[in-house]
Coordinates of C-alpha atoms in Angstrom, one line a residue:
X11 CA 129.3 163.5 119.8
X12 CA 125.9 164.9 119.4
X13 CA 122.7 162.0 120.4
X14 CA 120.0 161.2 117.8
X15 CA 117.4 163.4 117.4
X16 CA 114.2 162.3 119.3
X17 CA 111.8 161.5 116.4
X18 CA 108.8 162.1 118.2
X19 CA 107.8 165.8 118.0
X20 CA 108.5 166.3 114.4
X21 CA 106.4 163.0 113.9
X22 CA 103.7 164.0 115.8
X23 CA 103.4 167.0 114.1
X24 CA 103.4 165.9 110.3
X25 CA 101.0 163.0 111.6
X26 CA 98.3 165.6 113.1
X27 CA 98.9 167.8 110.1
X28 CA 97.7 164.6 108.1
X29 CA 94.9 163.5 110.6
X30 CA 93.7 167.7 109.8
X31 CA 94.0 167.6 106.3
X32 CA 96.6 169.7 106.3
X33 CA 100.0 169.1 104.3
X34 CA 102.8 168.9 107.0
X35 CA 105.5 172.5 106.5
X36 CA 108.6 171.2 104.9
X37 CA 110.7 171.7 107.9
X38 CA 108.7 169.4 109.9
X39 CA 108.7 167.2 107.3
X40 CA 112.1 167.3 106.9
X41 CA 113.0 166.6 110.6
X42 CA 110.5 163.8 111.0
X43 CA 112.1 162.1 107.7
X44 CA 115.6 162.6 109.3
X45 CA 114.8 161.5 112.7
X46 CA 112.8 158.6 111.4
X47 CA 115.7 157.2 109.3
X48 CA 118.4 157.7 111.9
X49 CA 116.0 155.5 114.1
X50 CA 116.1 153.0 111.2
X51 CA 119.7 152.7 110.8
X52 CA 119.7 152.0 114.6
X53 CA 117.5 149.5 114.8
X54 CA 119.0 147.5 111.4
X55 CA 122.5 148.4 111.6
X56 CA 124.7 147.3 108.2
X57 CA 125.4 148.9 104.8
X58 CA 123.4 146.9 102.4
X59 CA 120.4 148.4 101.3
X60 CA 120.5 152.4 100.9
X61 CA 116.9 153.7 102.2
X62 CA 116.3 156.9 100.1
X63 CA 113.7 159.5 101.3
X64 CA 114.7 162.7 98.7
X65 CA 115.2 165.3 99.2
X66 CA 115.5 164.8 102.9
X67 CA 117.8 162.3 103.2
X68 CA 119.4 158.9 102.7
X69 CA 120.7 156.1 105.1
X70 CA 122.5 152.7 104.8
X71 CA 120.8 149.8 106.6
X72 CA 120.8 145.9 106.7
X73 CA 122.8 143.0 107.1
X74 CA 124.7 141.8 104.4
X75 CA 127.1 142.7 101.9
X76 CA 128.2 145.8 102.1
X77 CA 127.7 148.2 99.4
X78 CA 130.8 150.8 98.7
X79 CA 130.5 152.3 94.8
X80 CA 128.0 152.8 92.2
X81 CA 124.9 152.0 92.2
X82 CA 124.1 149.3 95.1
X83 CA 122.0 146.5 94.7
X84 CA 119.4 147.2 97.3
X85 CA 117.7 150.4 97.4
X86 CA 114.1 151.3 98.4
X87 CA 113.4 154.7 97.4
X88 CA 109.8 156.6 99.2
X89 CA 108.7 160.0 98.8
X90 CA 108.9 161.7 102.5
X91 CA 105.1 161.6 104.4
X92 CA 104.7 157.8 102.5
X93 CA 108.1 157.4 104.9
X94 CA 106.0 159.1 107.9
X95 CA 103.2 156.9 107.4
X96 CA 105.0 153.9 107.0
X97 CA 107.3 154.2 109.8
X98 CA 104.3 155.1 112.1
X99 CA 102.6 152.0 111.3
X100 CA 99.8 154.0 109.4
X101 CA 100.6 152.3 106.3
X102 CA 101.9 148.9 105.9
X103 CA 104.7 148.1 103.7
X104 CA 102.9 145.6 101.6
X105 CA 99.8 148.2 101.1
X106 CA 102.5 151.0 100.0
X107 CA 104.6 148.7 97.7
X108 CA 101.5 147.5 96.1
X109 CA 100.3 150.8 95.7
X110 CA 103.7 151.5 94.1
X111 CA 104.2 154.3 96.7
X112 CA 107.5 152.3 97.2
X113 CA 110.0 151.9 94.9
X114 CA 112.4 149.0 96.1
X115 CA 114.9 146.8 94.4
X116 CA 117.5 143.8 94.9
X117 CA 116.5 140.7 97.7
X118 CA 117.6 142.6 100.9
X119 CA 115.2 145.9 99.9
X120 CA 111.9 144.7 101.8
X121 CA 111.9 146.6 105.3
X122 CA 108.8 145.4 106.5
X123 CA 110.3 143.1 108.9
X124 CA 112.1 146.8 110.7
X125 CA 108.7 148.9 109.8
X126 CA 106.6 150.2 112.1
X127 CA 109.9 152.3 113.6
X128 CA 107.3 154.1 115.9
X129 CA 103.7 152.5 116.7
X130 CA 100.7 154.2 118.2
X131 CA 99.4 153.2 121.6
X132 CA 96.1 152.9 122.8
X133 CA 95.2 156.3 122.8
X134 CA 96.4 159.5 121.2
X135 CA 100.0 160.2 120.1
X136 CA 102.7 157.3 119.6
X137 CA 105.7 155.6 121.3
X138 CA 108.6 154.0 120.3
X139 CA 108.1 149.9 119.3
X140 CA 109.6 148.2 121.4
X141 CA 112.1 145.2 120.8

C-alpha cells in the first residue's frame, strides 16, 4: 500500500509562486490539490459531502449519511489555488464563500470547522495543524 503524499513541497511551491506573482505550473498545482484533499479526507473521514477541486480531483469527506448514486446532497465545489489558499489558512472559508469563490450545497457542505489543513508558523514556510 503506497503512504499519502506529503502535501508540503507541492504546497510550498504553488504558495511562493503566489507570494511572486507568479501563477503556480499546473503540475504543482495539481499535486498540491491532490495532496491537500487526501489530507482532508484523513482528517474528516466519512462519505457525505463530496469536496470537488476540477480538474484535479475529487474526495468524499464527513460524517453522516453516506452518499452512494447520483447527485449527493452535499458538495462544495472550489477552483484549485482557491483550494491552496484555503487549506493553507490564507483565505478563510467564510471570506471565500462570500466571495463566491466557493460553491457549496446541502447542511453538511461548510468545511470550515476541518480548514486550515496546513497552517503557517511563525516564520517562513508552513506545518501541519495540529489536532
Amino acid at each position: 500500500m503506497s503512504s499519502a503524499p506529503d502535501p508540503l513541497p507541492p504546497t510550498l511551491a504553488v504558495l511562493a509562486a503566489v507570494a511572486e506573482g507568479k501563477s503556480p505550473g499546473s503540475a504543482t498545482l495539481r499535486e498540491a490539490v491532490r495532496a491537500l484533499l487526501a489530507v482532508l479526507a484523513a482528517a474528516a473521514p466519512g462519505r457525505a459531502v463530496e469536496v470537488r477541486v476540477p480538474p484535479y480531483g475529487a474526495v468524499q469527506c464527513g460524517a453522516g449519511p453516506r452518499h452512494t448514486r447520483g447527485t449527493p446532497p452535499n458538495v462544495v465545489e472550489v477552483d484549485p489555488l482557491t483550494w491552496v489558499l484555503l487549506a493553507t489558512g490564507h483565505l478563510s472559508w467564510s471570506d471565500a464563500t462570500a466571495a463566491g469563490r466557493v460553491r457549496a450545497s446541502g447542511v453538511r457542505a461548510d468545511l470550515s470547522v476541518f480548514l486550515p489543513l496546513l497552517t503557517p508558523p511563525t516564520g517562513s514556510g508552513i506545518r501541519p495543524r495540529q489536532a
